[in-house]
PDB file of C-alpha atoms in Angstrom:
ATOM      1  CA  MET A 528      16.243  -6.037   2.304  1.00 91.00           C
ATOM      2  CA  VAL A 529      14.180  -4.792   5.173  1.00 94.00           C
ATOM      3  CA  ALA A 530      10.639  -5.871   5.845  1.00 93.00           C
ATOM      4  CA  TRP A 531       8.952  -3.013   7.774  1.00 92.00           C
ATOM      5  CA  ASP A 532       6.142  -3.469  10.196  1.00 92.00           C
ATOM      6  CA  ALA A 533       4.601  -0.011  10.232  1.00 94.00           C
ATOM      7  CA  PRO A 534       3.879   1.623  13.492  1.00 95.00           C
ATOM      8  CA  GLY A 535       0.726  -0.056  14.886  1.00 93.00           C
ATOM      9  CA  THR A 536       1.022  -3.128  12.793  1.00 90.00           C
ATOM     10  CA  ARG A 537       2.236  -6.694  13.696  1.00 85.00           C
ATOM     11  CA  PHE A 538       5.099  -6.416  16.148  1.00 88.00           C
ATOM     12  CA  SER A 539       5.379  -2.654  16.158  1.00 93.00           C
ATOM     13  CA  PRO A 540       3.838  -0.735  19.002  1.00 94.00           C
ATOM     14  CA  ASP A 541       1.167   1.943  18.621  1.00 95.00           C
ATOM     15  CA  PRO A 542       2.547   5.474  18.728  1.00 96.00           C
ATOM     16  CA  ALA A 543       1.929   7.148  22.076  1.00 96.00           C
ATOM     17  CA  GLU A 544      -0.345   9.807  20.683  1.00 96.00           C
ATOM     18  CA  TRP A 545      -2.849   7.351  19.204  1.00 96.00           C
ATOM     19  CA  PRO A 546      -5.844   7.352  19.109  1.00 93.00           C
ATOM     20  CA  GLU A 547      -6.325  10.997  20.270  1.00 95.00           C
ATOM     21  CA  GLU A 548      -3.895  12.141  17.566  1.00 96.00           C
ATOM     22  CA  PRO A 549      -4.182   9.743  14.589  1.00 96.00           C
ATOM     23  CA  TRP A 550      -1.510   9.832  11.901  1.00 98.00           C
ATOM     24  CA  SER A 551      -1.755  10.923   8.257  1.00 97.00           C
ATOM     25  CA  LEU A 552      -0.211   9.085   5.395  1.00 98.00           C
ATOM     26  CA  SER A 553       2.597  11.601   5.506  1.00 98.00           C
ATOM     27  CA  ASP A 554       3.309  10.635   9.120  1.00 98.00           C
ATOM     28  CA  PHE A 555       3.745   7.144   8.079  1.00 98.00           C
ATOM     29  CA  ALA A 556       6.009   8.199   5.301  1.00 98.00           C
ATOM     30  CA  ASP A 557       8.123  10.181   7.671  1.00 98.00           C
ATOM     31  CA  ALA A 558       8.344   7.119   9.967  1.00 98.00           C
ATOM     32  CA  ALA A 559       9.759   4.965   7.121  1.00 98.00           C
ATOM     33  CA  ILE A 560      12.411   7.610   6.689  1.00 98.00           C
ATOM     34  CA  ASP A 561      13.119   7.531  10.420  1.00 98.00           C
ATOM     35  CA  LEU A 562      13.734   3.847   9.939  1.00 97.00           C
ATOM     36  CA  LEU A 563      16.107   4.544   7.083  1.00 97.00           C
ATOM     37  CA  ASP A 564      17.989   6.878   9.454  1.00 98.00           C
ATOM     38  CA  TYR A 565      18.073   4.369  12.223  1.00 97.00           C
ATOM     39  CA  LEU A 566      19.597   1.816   9.735  1.00 97.00           C
ATOM     40  CA  GLY A 567      22.241   4.322   8.716  1.00 97.00           C
ATOM     41  CA  ARG A 568      20.973   4.291   5.071  1.00 96.00           C
ATOM     42  CA  GLN A 569      20.882   7.470   2.894  1.00 96.00           C
ATOM     43  CA  LYS A 570      18.615   5.966   0.159  1.00 97.00           C
ATOM     44  CA  ALA A 571      16.467   3.007  -0.526  1.00 97.00           C
ATOM     45  CA  LEU A 572      14.161   1.477  -3.012  1.00 98.00           C
ATOM     46  CA  PHE A 573      10.650   1.238  -1.458  1.00 98.00           C
ATOM     47  CA  LEU A 574       8.069  -1.396  -2.382  1.00 98.00           C
ATOM     48  CA  GLY A 575       4.531  -1.539  -1.128  1.00 96.00           C
ATOM     49  CA  VAL A 576       1.242  -3.244  -2.098  1.00 93.00           C
ATOM     50  CA  SER A 577      -2.291  -1.845  -1.369  1.00 92.00           C
ATOM     51  CA  TRP A 578      -2.026   0.516   1.550  1.00 94.00           C
ATOM     52  CA  GLY A 579       1.757   0.048   1.343  1.00 95.00           C
ATOM     53  CA  ALA A 580       1.667   1.262  -2.271  1.00 97.00           C
ATOM     54  CA  ALA A 581      -0.006   4.528  -1.196  1.00 97.00           C
ATOM     55  CA  THR A 582       2.674   4.876   1.510  1.00 98.00           C
ATOM     56  CA  ALA A 583       5.527   4.314  -0.962  1.00 98.00           C
ATOM     57  CA  THR A 584       4.059   6.911  -3.300  1.00 98.00           C
ATOM     58  CA  GLN A 585       3.830   9.383  -0.375  1.00 98.00           C
ATOM     59  CA  ILE A 586       7.385   8.678   0.596  1.00 98.00           C
ATOM     60  CA  ALA A 587       8.618   9.505  -2.919  1.00 98.00           C
ATOM     61  CA  LEU A 588       6.601  12.768  -2.872  1.00 98.00           C
ATOM     62  CA  ARG A 589       7.830  13.873   0.566  1.00 97.00           C
ATOM     63  CA  HIS A 590      11.415  12.542   0.468  1.00 98.00           C
ATOM     64  CA  PRO A 591      12.524  12.192  -3.080  1.00 97.00           C
ATOM     65  CA  ASP A 592      16.137  12.683  -2.167  1.00 97.00           C
ATOM     66  CA  ARG A 593      16.055   9.477  -0.040  1.00 98.00           C
ATOM     67  CA  VAL A 594      14.355   7.282  -2.677  1.00 98.00           C
ATOM     68  CA  ILE A 595      16.090   5.341  -5.429  1.00 97.00           C
ATOM     69  CA  GLY A 596      12.708   4.292  -6.742  1.00 98.00           C
ATOM     70  CA  ILE A 597       9.378   2.903  -5.776  1.00 98.00           C
ATOM     71  CA  VAL A 598       7.414  -0.108  -6.765  1.00 98.00           C
ATOM     72  CA  ALA A 599       3.700   0.477  -5.956  1.00 98.00           C
ATOM     73  CA  GLY A 600       1.296  -2.418  -6.453  1.00 96.00           C
ATOM     74  CA  GLY A 601      -2.455  -1.964  -6.299  1.00 94.00           C
ATOM     75  CA  VAL A 602      -2.782   1.824  -6.067  1.00 96.00           C
ATOM     76  CA  GLY A 603      -4.266   4.348  -8.440  1.00 95.00           C
ATOM     77  CA  GLN A 604      -5.680   7.854  -8.714  1.00 96.00           C
ATOM     78  CA  GLY A 605      -9.523   7.423  -8.589  1.00 90.00           C
ATOM     79  CA  GLU A 606     -11.844   9.979 -10.087  1.00 90.00           C
ATOM     80  CA  PRO A 607     -13.380  10.693  -7.707  1.00 89.00           C
ATOM     81  CA  PRO A 608     -10.775   9.558  -5.272  1.00 91.00           C
ATOM     82  CA  LEU A 609     -11.271   6.054  -3.583  1.00 86.00           C
ATOM     83  CA  ASN A 610     -13.366   6.474  -0.524  1.00 88.00           C
ATOM     84  CA  PHE A 611     -15.566   4.430   1.848  1.00 87.00           C
ATOM     85  CA  SER A 612     -18.945   5.377   3.383  1.00 90.00           C
ATOM     86  CA  GLU A 613     -19.381   5.708   6.996  1.00 92.00           C
ATOM     87  CA  GLU A 614     -21.536   2.639   6.969  1.00 93.00           C
ATOM     88  CA  GLU A 615     -18.793   0.656   5.309  1.00 90.00           C
ATOM     89  CA  VAL A 616     -16.168   1.993   7.798  1.00 91.00           C
ATOM     90  CA  ASP A 617     -18.498   0.974  10.721  1.00 92.00           C
ATOM     91  CA  VAL A 618     -18.747  -2.611   9.309  1.00 89.00           C
ATOM     92  CA  ILE A 619     -14.895  -2.706   8.974  1.00 87.00           C
ATOM     93  CA  ARG A 620     -14.352  -1.501  12.477  1.00 90.00           C
ATOM     94  CA  GLU A 621     -16.908  -3.851  14.023  1.00 91.00           C
ATOM     95  CA  ARG A 622     -15.317  -6.842  12.275  1.00 85.00           C
ATOM     96  CA  ILE A 623     -11.860  -5.936  13.265  1.00 87.00           C
ATOM     97  CA  MET A 624     -12.956  -5.707  16.903  1.00 89.00           C
ATOM     98  CA  ARG A 625     -14.437  -9.212  16.633  1.00 87.00           C
ATOM     99  CA  CYS A 626     -11.316 -10.602  15.007  1.00 83.00           C
ATOM    100  CA  GLN A 627      -9.255  -8.975  17.655  1.00 83.00           C
ATOM    101  CA  SER A 628     -11.406 -10.691  20.433  1.00 86.00           C
ATOM    102  CA  GLY A 629     -10.845 -14.114  18.753  1.00 81.00           C
ATOM    103  CA  ASP A 630     -14.255 -14.380  17.070  1.00 84.00           C
ATOM    104  CA  GLU A 631     -13.789 -17.174  14.599  1.00 79.00           C
ATOM    105  CA  ALA A 632     -16.858 -16.258  12.574  1.00 84.00           C
ATOM    106  CA  ALA A 633     -15.481 -12.704  12.069  1.00 82.00           C
ATOM    107  CA  TRP A 634     -12.151 -14.333  10.901  1.00 75.00           C
ATOM    108  CA  GLU A 635     -14.011 -16.444   8.276  1.00 77.00           C
ATOM    109  CA  GLU A 636     -15.955 -13.335   7.102  1.00 79.00           C
ATOM    110  CA  ALA A 637     -12.764 -11.458   6.687  1.00 76.00           C
ATOM    111  CA  ARG A 638     -11.122 -14.343   4.807  1.00 72.00           C
ATOM    112  CA  ALA A 639     -14.210 -14.553   2.457  1.00 74.00           C
ATOM    113  CA  GLU A 640     -13.842 -10.913   1.549  1.00 73.00           C
ATOM    114  CA  HIS A 641     -10.175 -11.417   1.016  1.00 69.00           C
ATOM    115  CA  ASP A 642     -10.756 -14.467  -1.341  1.00 70.00           C
ATOM    116  CA  ALA A 643     -13.286 -12.282  -3.206  1.00 68.00           C
ATOM    117  CA  ALA A 644     -10.525  -9.753  -3.900  1.00 69.00           C
ATOM    118  CA  PHE A 645      -8.644 -12.321  -6.022  1.00 71.00           C
ATOM    119  CA  TYR A 646      -9.496 -12.745  -9.764  1.00 74.00           C
ATOM    120  CA  PRO A 647     -11.786 -15.821  -9.785  1.00 72.00           C
ATOM    121  CA  GLY A 648      -9.651 -17.763 -12.308  1.00 70.00           C
ATOM    122  CA  THR A 649      -6.583 -17.691 -10.110  1.00 69.00           C
ATOM    123  CA  ARG A 650      -7.817 -17.616  -6.531  1.00 65.00           C
ATOM    124  CA  GLU A 651      -7.544 -21.381  -5.935  1.00 67.00           C
ATOM    125  CA  SER A 652      -3.883 -21.493  -7.028  1.00 63.00           C
ATOM    126  CA  VAL A 653      -2.778 -18.802  -4.614  1.00 62.00           C
ATOM    127  CA  ASP A 654      -0.619 -19.891  -1.656  1.00 56.00           C
ATOM    128  CA  TYR A 655      -1.271 -17.069   0.822  1.00 55.00           C
ATOM    129  CA  THR A 656      -0.750 -17.248   4.544  1.00 53.00           C
ATOM    130  CA  TRP A 657      -3.994 -15.399   5.209  1.00 57.00           C
ATOM    131  CA  SER A 658      -4.029 -16.359   8.846  1.00 58.00           C
ATOM    132  CA  LYS A 659      -0.960 -14.260   9.570  1.00 59.00           C
ATOM    133  CA  HIS A 660      -2.469 -11.242   8.213  1.00 64.00           C
ATOM    134  CA  THR A 661      -5.990 -11.571   9.736  1.00 63.00           C
ATOM    135  CA  ARG A 662      -4.649 -12.499  13.217  1.00 65.00           C
ATOM    136  CA  SER A 663      -2.686  -9.354  13.284  1.00 72.00           C
ATOM    137  CA  PHE A 664      -5.803  -7.152  12.852  1.00 75.00           C
ATOM    138  CA  ARG A 665      -6.058  -4.596  15.696  1.00 86.00           C
ATOM    139  CA  LEU A 666      -7.469  -1.301  16.704  1.00 91.00           C
ATOM    140  CA  PRO A 667      -6.866   1.630  16.448  1.00 93.00           C
ATOM    141  CA  SER A 668      -4.207   1.030  13.833  1.00 94.00           C
ATOM    142  CA  ASN A 669      -6.271  -0.650  11.143  1.00 91.00           C
ATOM    143  CA  MET A 670      -8.789   2.185  11.197  1.00 94.00           C
ATOM    144  CA  ILE A 671      -6.142   4.924  11.223  1.00 96.00           C
ATOM    145  CA  MET A 672      -4.485   3.373   8.257  1.00 95.00           C
ATOM    146  CA  LEU A 673      -7.905   3.115   6.435  1.00 94.00           C
ATOM    147  CA  ASP A 674      -8.524   6.837   7.278  1.00 95.00           C
ATOM    148  CA  THR A 675      -5.197   7.769   5.713  1.00 96.00           C
ATOM    149  CA  ILE A 676      -6.306   6.684   2.174  1.00 95.00           C
ATOM    150  CA  ARG A 677      -9.982   7.605   2.255  1.00 93.00           C
ATOM    151  CA  GLY A 678     -10.399  10.153  -0.487  1.00 93.00           C
ATOM    152  CA  ILE A 679      -6.674  10.395  -1.129  1.00 93.00           C
ATOM    153  CA  ASP A 680      -5.738  12.550  -4.059  1.00 95.00           C
ATOM    154  CA  PHE A 681      -1.949  12.758  -4.946  1.00 97.00           C
ATOM    155  CA  ARG A 682      -2.477  15.163  -7.863  1.00 96.00           C
ATOM    156  CA  PRO A 683      -2.330  18.488  -5.970  1.00 96.00           C
ATOM    157  CA  GLU A 684       0.979  17.635  -4.324  1.00 96.00           C
ATOM    158  CA  LEU A 685       2.349  16.234  -7.578  1.00 97.00           C
ATOM    159  CA  ALA A 686       1.284  19.338  -9.480  1.00 97.00           C
ATOM    160  CA  ALA A 687       2.963  21.576  -6.882  1.00 96.00           C
ATOM    161  CA  ILE A 688       6.170  19.574  -7.281  1.00 96.00           C
ATOM    162  CA  HIS A 689       6.165  19.733 -11.035  1.00 96.00           C
ATOM    163  CA  ASP A 690       5.327  23.515 -10.935  1.00 96.00           C
ATOM    164  CA  SER A 691       8.139  24.266  -8.581  1.00 95.00           C
ATOM    165  CA  GLY A 692      10.748  22.755 -10.878  1.00 92.00           C
ATOM    166  CA  ASP A 693      13.013  22.241  -7.823  1.00 91.00           C
ATOM    167  CA  VAL A 694      12.454  18.606  -7.218  1.00 91.00           C
ATOM    168  CA  GLU A 695      13.089  15.583  -9.288  1.00 95.00           C
ATOM    169  CA  LEU A 696      10.858  12.639  -8.399  1.00 98.00           C
ATOM    170  CA  PRO A 697      12.492   9.211  -8.329  1.00 98.00           C
ATOM    171  CA  PRO A 698      11.557   6.560 -10.874  1.00 98.00           C
ATOM    172  CA  ALA A 699       8.252   4.664 -10.170  1.00 98.00           C
ATOM    173  CA  LEU A 700       6.743   1.500 -11.275  1.00 98.00           C
ATOM    174  CA  PHE A 701       2.979   1.206 -10.677  1.00 98.00           C
ATOM    175  CA  VAL A 702       1.650  -2.377 -10.927  1.00 97.00           C
ATOM    176  CA  SER A 703      -1.928  -3.502 -10.927  1.00 95.00           C
ATOM    177  CA  GLY A 704      -4.373  -6.133 -11.903  1.00 94.00           C
ATOM    178  CA  ASP A 705      -6.998  -5.481 -14.592  1.00 95.00           C
ATOM    179  CA  SER A 706      -9.771  -6.883 -12.209  1.00 92.00           C
ATOM    180  CA  ASP A 707      -8.562  -4.918  -9.132  1.00 91.00           C
ATOM    181  CA  GLY A 708     -11.847  -4.124  -7.287  1.00 86.00           C
ATOM    182  CA  HIS A 709     -10.306  -0.948  -5.691  1.00 88.00           C
ATOM    183  CA  HIS A 710      -8.313   0.626  -8.461  1.00 92.00           C
ATOM    184  CA  SER A 711      -9.269   0.515 -12.142  1.00 93.00           C
ATOM    185  CA  VAL A 712      -6.769   0.305 -14.966  1.00 96.00           C
ATOM    186  CA  GLU A 713      -7.653   3.879 -15.819  1.00 96.00           C
ATOM    187  CA  SER A 714      -6.895   5.073 -12.336  1.00 96.00           C
ATOM    188  CA  VAL A 715      -3.408   3.375 -12.474  1.00 97.00           C
ATOM    189  CA  HIS A 716      -2.643   5.255 -15.694  1.00 97.00           C
ATOM    190  CA  ARG A 717      -4.040   8.508 -14.256  1.00 97.00           C
ATOM    191  CA  LEU A 718      -1.582   8.204 -11.308  1.00 97.00           C
ATOM    192  CA  ARG A 719       1.293   7.316 -13.715  1.00 98.00           C
ATOM    193  CA  GLU A 720       0.528  10.411 -15.932  1.00 98.00           C
ATOM    194  CA  ALA A 721       0.221  12.726 -12.915  1.00 97.00           C
ATOM    195  CA  TYR A 722       3.578  11.304 -11.459  1.00 98.00           C
ATOM    196  CA  GLY A 723       5.471  12.216 -14.648  1.00 97.00           C
ATOM    197  CA  PRO A 724       7.658  10.646 -17.353  1.00 96.00           C
ATOM    198  CA  GLN A 725       9.824   8.826 -14.841  1.00 97.00           C
ATOM    199  CA  ALA A 726       6.876   6.588 -13.960  1.00 98.00           C
ATOM    200  CA  GLN A 727       5.744   3.460 -15.801  1.00 97.00           C
ATOM    201  CA  ALA A 728       2.854   1.036 -15.305  1.00 97.00           C
ATOM    202  CA  THR A 729       2.339  -2.628 -15.713  1.00 97.00           C
ATOM    203  CA  ILE A 730      -1.099  -4.219 -15.751  1.00 97.00           C
ATOM    204  CA  TYR A 731      -1.538  -7.845 -15.250  1.00 96.00           C
ATOM    205  CA  LEU A 732      -4.477  -9.509 -17.002  1.00 95.00           C
ATOM    206  CA  GLU A 733      -6.961 -11.603 -15.144  1.00 92.00           C
ATOM    207  CA  THR A 734      -5.518 -10.412 -11.792  1.00 91.00           C
ATOM    208  CA  GLY A 735      -7.147  -8.771  -8.783  1.00 89.00           C
ATOM    209  CA  HIS A 736      -5.878  -6.625  -5.922  1.00 87.00           C
ATOM    210  CA  ILE A 737      -3.531  -9.118  -4.316  1.00 80.00           C
ATOM    211  CA  LEU A 738      -1.303  -9.238  -7.344  1.00 87.00           C
ATOM    212  CA  GLN A 739       1.859 -10.131  -5.496  1.00 87.00           C
ATOM    213  CA  HIS A 740       0.336 -13.546  -4.699  1.00 83.00           C
ATOM    214  CA  GLU A 741      -1.695 -14.066  -7.739  1.00 86.00           C
ATOM    215  CA  ARG A 742       1.202 -13.216 -10.227  1.00 90.00           C
ATOM    216  CA  ARG A 743       4.192 -14.010  -7.837  1.00 89.00           C
ATOM    217  CA  ALA A 744       6.670 -14.898 -10.530  1.00 93.00           C
ATOM    218  CA  GLN A 745       5.791 -12.099 -12.864  1.00 95.00           C
ATOM    219  CA  PHE A 746       5.701  -9.610 -10.035  1.00 95.00           C
ATOM    220  CA  HIS A 747       9.136 -10.821  -8.643  1.00 96.00           C
ATOM    221  CA  ASP A 748      10.675 -10.475 -12.142  1.00 96.00           C
ATOM    222  CA  ALA A 749       9.244  -7.028 -12.708  1.00 96.00           C
ATOM    223  CA  VAL A 750      10.512  -5.850  -9.340  1.00 97.00           C
ATOM    224  CA  VAL A 751      13.997  -7.323  -9.866  1.00 97.00           C
ATOM    225  CA  THR A 752      14.275  -5.770 -13.395  1.00 97.00           C
ATOM    226  CA  PHE A 753      13.174  -2.428 -12.117  1.00 97.00           C
ATOM    227  CA  ALA A 754      15.361  -2.534  -9.141  1.00 97.00           C
ATOM    228  CA  GLU A 755      18.486  -3.381 -11.099  1.00 96.00           C
ATOM    229  CA  SER A 756      17.696  -0.571 -13.543  1.00 96.00           C
ATOM    230  CA  VAL A 757      17.172   2.169 -10.988  1.00 96.00           C
ATOM    231  CA  ILE A 758      20.078   1.141  -8.735  1.00 92.00           C
ATOM    232  CA  GLN A 759      22.438   1.138 -11.690  1.00 90.00           C
ATOM    233  CA  SER A 760      21.215   4.628 -12.716  1.00 88.00           C
ATOM    234  CA  ASP A 761      21.515   5.913  -9.219  1.00 83.00           C
ATOM    235  CA  ALA A 762      25.168   4.636  -8.851  1.00 75.00           C
TER     236      ALA A 762
END
């Protein structure tokens, strides 16, 4: 198992071309495959949550021959696609700048928004090392990553793949909470249907966007069951 710090996050440096040449989601997907090459691995099962789920989906679309399967938690295909207003983006950017400078009030504001992402009935029981996440906020990476998913629509690329008939997409498990504030249950099923018959979806009741912490045991079991199935099929 490899835990990836994407370029520009945690302990990974920013790419030299940032911020003048910000990356797209496809660039991040390619970087993940570069890591696979560095590790000397031909294929892997990719797991991601939230932004990582969108990246895992993009990896499957761009590099299906390198993917055993994907588990994507907290991602869907909005109609219209998920987006953020310029005003919302400005607020996010300003708060990240404050967090990065050590502003404790900004940190508490960010934590409060994070807490609100949980389903209210489970929030208090969640053991989440929030400080590790918030303390790693930095620019320009967080805004570049946000831009990669603003208005994202996987359907044209999926349609082109299906129309070509030349590519077989790897198995996919899309997991979400029924109270996810970013992706509705309908959007998850819309993405599953666009992906094709090799995709399945699991929806957890009374669960928000941070499902891997709210439903830790169930999520773990679902990942293990899916991984065992696709690895055996790929052998």
